[in-house]
CSV table of C-alpha atoms in Angstrom, one decimal:
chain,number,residue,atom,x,y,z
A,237,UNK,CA,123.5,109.2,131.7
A,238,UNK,CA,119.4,109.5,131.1
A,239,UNK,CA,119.2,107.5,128.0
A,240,UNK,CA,115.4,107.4,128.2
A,241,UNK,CA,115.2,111.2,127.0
A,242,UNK,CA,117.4,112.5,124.1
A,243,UNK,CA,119.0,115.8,124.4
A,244,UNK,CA,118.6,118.1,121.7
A,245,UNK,CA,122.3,117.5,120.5
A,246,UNK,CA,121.6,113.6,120.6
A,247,UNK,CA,118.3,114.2,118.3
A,248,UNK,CA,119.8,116.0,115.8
A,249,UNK,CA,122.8,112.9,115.4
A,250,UNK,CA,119.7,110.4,115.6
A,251,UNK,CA,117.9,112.7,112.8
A,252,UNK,CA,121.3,111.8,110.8
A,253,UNK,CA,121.6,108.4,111.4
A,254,UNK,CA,117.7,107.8,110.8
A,255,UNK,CA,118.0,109.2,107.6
A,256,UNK,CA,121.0,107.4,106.1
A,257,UNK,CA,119.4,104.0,107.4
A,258,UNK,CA,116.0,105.1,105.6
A,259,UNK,CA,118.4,105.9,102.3
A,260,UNK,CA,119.7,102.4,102.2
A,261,UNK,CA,116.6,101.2,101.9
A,262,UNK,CA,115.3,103.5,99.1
A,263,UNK,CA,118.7,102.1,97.2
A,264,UNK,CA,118.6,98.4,97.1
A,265,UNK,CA,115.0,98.4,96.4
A,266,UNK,CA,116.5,98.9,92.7
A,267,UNK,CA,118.5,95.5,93.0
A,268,UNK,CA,115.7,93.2,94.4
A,269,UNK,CA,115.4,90.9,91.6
A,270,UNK,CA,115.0,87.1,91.1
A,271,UNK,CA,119.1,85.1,90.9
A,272,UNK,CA,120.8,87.7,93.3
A,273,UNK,CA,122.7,86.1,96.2
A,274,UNK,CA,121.4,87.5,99.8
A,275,UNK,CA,125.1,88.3,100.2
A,276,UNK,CA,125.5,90.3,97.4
A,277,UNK,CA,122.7,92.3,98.8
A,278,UNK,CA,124.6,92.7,101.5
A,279,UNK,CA,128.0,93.4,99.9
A,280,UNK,CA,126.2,96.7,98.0
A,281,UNK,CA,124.5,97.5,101.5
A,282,UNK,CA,128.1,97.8,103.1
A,283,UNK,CA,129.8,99.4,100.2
A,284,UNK,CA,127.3,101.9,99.9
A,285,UNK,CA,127.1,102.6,103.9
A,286,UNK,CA,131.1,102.8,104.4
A,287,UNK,CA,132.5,104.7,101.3
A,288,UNK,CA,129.3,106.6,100.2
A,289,UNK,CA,127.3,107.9,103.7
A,290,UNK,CA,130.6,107.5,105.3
A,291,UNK,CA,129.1,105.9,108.6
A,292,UNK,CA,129.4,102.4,110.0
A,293,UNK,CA,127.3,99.1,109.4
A,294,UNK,CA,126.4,98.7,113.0
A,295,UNK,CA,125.3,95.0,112.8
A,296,UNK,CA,128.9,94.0,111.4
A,297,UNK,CA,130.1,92.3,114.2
A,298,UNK,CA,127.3,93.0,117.2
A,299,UNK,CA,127.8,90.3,119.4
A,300,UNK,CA,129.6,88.5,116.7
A,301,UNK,CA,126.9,88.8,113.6
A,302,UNK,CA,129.2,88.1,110.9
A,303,UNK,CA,127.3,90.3,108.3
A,304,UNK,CA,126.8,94.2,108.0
A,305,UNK,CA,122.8,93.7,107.6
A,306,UNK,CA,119.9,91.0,108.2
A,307,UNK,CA,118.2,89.4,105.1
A,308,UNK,CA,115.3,87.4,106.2
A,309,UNK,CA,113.5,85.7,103.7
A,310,UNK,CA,109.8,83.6,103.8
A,311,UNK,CA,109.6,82.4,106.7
A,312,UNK,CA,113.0,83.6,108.6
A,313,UNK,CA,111.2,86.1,111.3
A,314,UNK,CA,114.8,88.0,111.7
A,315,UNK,CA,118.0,88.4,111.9
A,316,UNK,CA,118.4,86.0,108.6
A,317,UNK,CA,122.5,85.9,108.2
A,318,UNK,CA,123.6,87.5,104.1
A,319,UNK,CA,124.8,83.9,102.4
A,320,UNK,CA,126.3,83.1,98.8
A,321,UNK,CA,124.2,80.5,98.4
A,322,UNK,CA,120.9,82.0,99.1
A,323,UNK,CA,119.1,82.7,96.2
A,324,UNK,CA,116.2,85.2,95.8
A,325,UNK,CA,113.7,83.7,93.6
A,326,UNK,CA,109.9,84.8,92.0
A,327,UNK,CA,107.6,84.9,94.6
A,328,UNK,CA,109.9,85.4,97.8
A,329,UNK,CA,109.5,88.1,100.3
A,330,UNK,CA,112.3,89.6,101.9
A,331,UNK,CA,112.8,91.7,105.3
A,332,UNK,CA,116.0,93.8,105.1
A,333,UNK,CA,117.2,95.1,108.5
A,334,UNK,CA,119.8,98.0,108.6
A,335,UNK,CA,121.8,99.9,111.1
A,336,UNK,CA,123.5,103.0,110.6
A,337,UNK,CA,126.1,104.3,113.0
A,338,UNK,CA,127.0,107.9,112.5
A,339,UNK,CA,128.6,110.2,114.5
A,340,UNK,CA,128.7,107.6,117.4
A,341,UNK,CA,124.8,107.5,117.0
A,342,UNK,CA,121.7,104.7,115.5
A,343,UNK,CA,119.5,104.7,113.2
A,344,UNK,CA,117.6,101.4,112.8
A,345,UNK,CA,115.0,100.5,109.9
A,346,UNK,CA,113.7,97.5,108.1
A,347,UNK,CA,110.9,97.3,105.4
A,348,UNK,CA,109.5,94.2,103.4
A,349,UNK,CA,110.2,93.6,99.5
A,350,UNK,CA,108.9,91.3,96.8
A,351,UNK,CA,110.6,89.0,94.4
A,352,UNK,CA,108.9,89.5,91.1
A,353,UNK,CA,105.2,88.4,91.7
A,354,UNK,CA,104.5,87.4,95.3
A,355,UNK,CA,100.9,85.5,96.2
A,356,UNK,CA,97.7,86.8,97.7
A,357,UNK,CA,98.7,85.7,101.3
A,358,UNK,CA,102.1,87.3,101.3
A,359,UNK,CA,101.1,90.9,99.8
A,360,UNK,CA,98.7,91.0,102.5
A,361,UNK,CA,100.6,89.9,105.4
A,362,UNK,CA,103.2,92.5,103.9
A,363,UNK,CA,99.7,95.3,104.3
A,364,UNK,CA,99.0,94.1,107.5
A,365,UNK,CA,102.4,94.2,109.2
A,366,UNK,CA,102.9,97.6,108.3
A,367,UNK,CA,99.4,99.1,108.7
A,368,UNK,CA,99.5,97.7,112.4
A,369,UNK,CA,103.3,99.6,112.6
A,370,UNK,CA,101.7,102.5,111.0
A,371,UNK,CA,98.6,102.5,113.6
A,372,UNK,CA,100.9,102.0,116.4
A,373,UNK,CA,102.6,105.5,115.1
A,374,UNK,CA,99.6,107.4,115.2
A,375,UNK,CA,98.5,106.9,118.8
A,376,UNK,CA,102.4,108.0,120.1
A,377,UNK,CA,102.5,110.6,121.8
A,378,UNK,CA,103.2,111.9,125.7
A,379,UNK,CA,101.8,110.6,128.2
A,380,UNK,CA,100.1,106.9,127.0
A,381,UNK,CA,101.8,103.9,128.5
A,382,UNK,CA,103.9,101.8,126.3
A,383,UNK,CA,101.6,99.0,126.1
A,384,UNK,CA,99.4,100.8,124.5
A,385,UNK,CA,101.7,100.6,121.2
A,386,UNK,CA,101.6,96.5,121.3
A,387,UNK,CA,97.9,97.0,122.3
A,388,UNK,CA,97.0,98.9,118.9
A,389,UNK,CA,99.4,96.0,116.6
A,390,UNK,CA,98.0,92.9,118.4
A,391,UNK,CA,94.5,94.1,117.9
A,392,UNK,CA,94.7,94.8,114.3
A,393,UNK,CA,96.8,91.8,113.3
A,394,UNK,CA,94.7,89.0,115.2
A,395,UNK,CA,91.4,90.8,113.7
A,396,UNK,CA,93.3,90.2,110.8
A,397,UNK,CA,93.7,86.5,111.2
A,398,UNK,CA,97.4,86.8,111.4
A,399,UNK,CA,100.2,86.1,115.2
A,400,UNK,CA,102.3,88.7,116.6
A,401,UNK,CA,105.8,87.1,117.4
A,402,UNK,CA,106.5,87.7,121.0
A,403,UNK,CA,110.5,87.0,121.6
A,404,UNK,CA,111.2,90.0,120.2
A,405,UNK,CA,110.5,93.7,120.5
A,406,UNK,CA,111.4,96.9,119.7
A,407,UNK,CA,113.9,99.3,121.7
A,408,UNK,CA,115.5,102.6,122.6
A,409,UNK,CA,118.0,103.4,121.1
A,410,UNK,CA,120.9,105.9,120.2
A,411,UNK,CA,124.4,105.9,121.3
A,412,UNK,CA,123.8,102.2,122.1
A,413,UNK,CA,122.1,99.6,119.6
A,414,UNK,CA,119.4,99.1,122.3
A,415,UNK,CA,118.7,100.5,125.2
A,416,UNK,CA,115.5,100.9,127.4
A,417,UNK,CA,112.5,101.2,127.2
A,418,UNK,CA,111.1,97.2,125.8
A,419,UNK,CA,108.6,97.9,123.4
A,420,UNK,CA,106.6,95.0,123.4
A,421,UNK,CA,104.2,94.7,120.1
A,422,UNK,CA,101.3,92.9,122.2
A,423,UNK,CA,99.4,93.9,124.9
A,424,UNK,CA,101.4,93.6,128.3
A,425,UNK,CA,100.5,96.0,131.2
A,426,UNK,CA,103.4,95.9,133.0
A,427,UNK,CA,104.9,97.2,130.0
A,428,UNK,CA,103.5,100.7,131.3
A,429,UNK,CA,106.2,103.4,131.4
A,430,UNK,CA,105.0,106.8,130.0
A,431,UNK,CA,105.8,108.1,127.0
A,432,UNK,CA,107.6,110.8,127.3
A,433,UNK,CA,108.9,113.9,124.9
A,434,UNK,CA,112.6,113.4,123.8
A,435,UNK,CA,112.5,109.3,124.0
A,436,UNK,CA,113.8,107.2,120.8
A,437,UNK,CA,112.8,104.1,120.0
A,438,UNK,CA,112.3,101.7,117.7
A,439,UNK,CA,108.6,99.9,116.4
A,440,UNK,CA,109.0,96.9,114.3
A,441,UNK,CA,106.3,94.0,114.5
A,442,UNK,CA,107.0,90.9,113.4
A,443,UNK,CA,103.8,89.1,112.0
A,444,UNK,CA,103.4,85.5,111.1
A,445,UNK,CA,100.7,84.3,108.6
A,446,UNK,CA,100.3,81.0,111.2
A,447,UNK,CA,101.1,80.4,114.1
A,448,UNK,CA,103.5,82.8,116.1
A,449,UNK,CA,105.7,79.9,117.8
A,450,UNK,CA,109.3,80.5,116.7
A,451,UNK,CA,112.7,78.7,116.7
A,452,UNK,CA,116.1,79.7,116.1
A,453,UNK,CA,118.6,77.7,114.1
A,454,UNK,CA,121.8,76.2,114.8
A,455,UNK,CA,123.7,79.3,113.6
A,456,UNK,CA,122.6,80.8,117.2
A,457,UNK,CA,121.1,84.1,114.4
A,458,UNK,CA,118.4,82.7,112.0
A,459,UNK,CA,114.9,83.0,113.7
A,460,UNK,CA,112.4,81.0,111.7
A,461,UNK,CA,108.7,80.6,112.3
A,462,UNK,CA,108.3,76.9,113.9
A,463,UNK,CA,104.9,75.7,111.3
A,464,UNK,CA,107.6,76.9,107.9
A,465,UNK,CA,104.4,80.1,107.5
A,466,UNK,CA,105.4,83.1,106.2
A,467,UNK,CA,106.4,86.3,108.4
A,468,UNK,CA,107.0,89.8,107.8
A,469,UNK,CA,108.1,93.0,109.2
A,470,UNK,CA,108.5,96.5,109.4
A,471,UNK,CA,110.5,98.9,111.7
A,472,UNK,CA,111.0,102.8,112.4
A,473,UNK,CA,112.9,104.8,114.6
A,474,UNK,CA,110.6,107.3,116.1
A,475,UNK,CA,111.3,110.8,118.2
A,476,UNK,CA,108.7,110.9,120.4
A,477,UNK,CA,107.6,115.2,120.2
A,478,UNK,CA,105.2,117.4,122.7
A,479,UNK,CA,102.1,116.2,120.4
A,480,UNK,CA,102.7,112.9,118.8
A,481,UNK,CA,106.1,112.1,117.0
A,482,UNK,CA,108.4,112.2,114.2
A,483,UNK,CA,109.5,109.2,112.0
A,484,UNK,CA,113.4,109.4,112.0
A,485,UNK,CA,113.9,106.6,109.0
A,486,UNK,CA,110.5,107.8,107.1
A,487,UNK,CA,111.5,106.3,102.9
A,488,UNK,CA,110.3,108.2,100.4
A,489,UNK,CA,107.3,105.3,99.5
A,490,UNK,CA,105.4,105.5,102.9
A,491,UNK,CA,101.9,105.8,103.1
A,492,UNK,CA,102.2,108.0,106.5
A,493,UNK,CA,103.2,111.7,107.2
A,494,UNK,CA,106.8,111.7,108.4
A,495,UNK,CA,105.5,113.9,111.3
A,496,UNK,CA,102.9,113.0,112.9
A,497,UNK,CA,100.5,114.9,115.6
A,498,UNK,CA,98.5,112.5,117.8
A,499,UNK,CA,97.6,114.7,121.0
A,500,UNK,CA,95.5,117.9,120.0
């Protein structure tokens, strides 16, 4: 099986699940308030993916992640685990990370929100993060490299006085989680397979206001940045078309077109 390039029957299940990932999203954002518990975030996450889209929380229980969606908050870089006791409070930014899986299928999205009032640094690390995702979408289209994609978000972040974490990277995906291609968010030219029409992956930058060094906690999950800075992130699943390519988890609040045409 090619799972670099998507059939047509495969894209129109990814244009499913991409949608009902971006929908959870655009429904919590509601409930983002100062005293709610990460884990009852992630309770009306699940409730609202199993009995309401009728599709399946694809994190619950990937490689044994005990929870149905991430929660990172301040300066967890991912894959923060839902917990009673954690708090949301004024002032904390919060990366939520969701999976859909319908009709055997992924769609995989995250987006930053703010507790209340947030400070200077953090709604700008916030607009950095995802301007460099959204200026890594509009140079996608046949026929570039890959490295081109962490080429365009290293540049703008470090002119922007901010690190690219470099663990982790975006992915193909579709029937599986993650598949290949790597898509590495700095510049690596070895990381120079061509873009093609039909692939699917994922985009999703991590940015740290310091230093990009990062740790992971004891829980074997929780990846925090090692100097306590903040980080954010933002993520898409992306159709790459014959002229550029089509955001598969576009929300209703973006500040980008959900098609986009990058080769004239």
């Amino acid at each position: 099986m090619n799972y670099i390039i998507k059939t047509e029957s495969e894209i129109e299940k990814m244009k499913i699940s991409g949608k009902l990932a971006a929908e959870v999203l655009e429904m919590i954002e509601n409930y983002i308030k100062p005293d709610i518990s990460t884990e009852e975030i992630n309770n009306i996450c699940h409730d609202y993916i199993v009995y309401k889209q009728k599709a399946i929380p694809a994190c619950l229980g990937y490689h044994g992640f005990p929870k149905s969606i991430c929660i990172s908050v301040n300066d967890v870089v991912c894959h923060g685990i839902p917990k009673s006791q954690k708090i949301l409070k004024e002032g904390d930014i919060v990366n939520i990370d969701v999976t859909v899986i319908k009709n055997n299928y992924h769609g995989d999205t995250s987006k930053m929100f703010f507790v209340g009032k947030v400070s200077i640094l953090a709604k700008r690390l916030c607009q950095i993060t995802r301007e460099s995702l959204y200026k890594a979408l509009n140079i996608v289209h046949p026929g570039i490299p890959l490295y081109k994609i962490g080429e365009t978000i290293q540049n703008y972040v470090e002119k922007n006085n901010f690190s690219v974490v470099k663990e982790y990277c975006g992915h193909g995906i579709g029937y599986n989680f993650h598949e290949q291609p790597h898509i590495l968010h700095y510049k690596n030219i070895k990381n120079n397979m061509i873009i093609q029409k039909g692939m699917i992956f994922t985009i999703e930058p991590m940015i740290n206001a310091g230093h990009a060094d990062v740790k992971c906690m004891k829980d074997g999950w929780t990846v925090k940045t090692k100097d306590r800075s903040l980080s954010a992130q933002y993520e898409h699943t992306i159709l790459v078309t014959h002229n550029g390519c089509n955001i598969l988890t576009w929300q209703k609040d973006e500040k980008i077109r959900s098609t986009l045409i990058n080769k004239y």
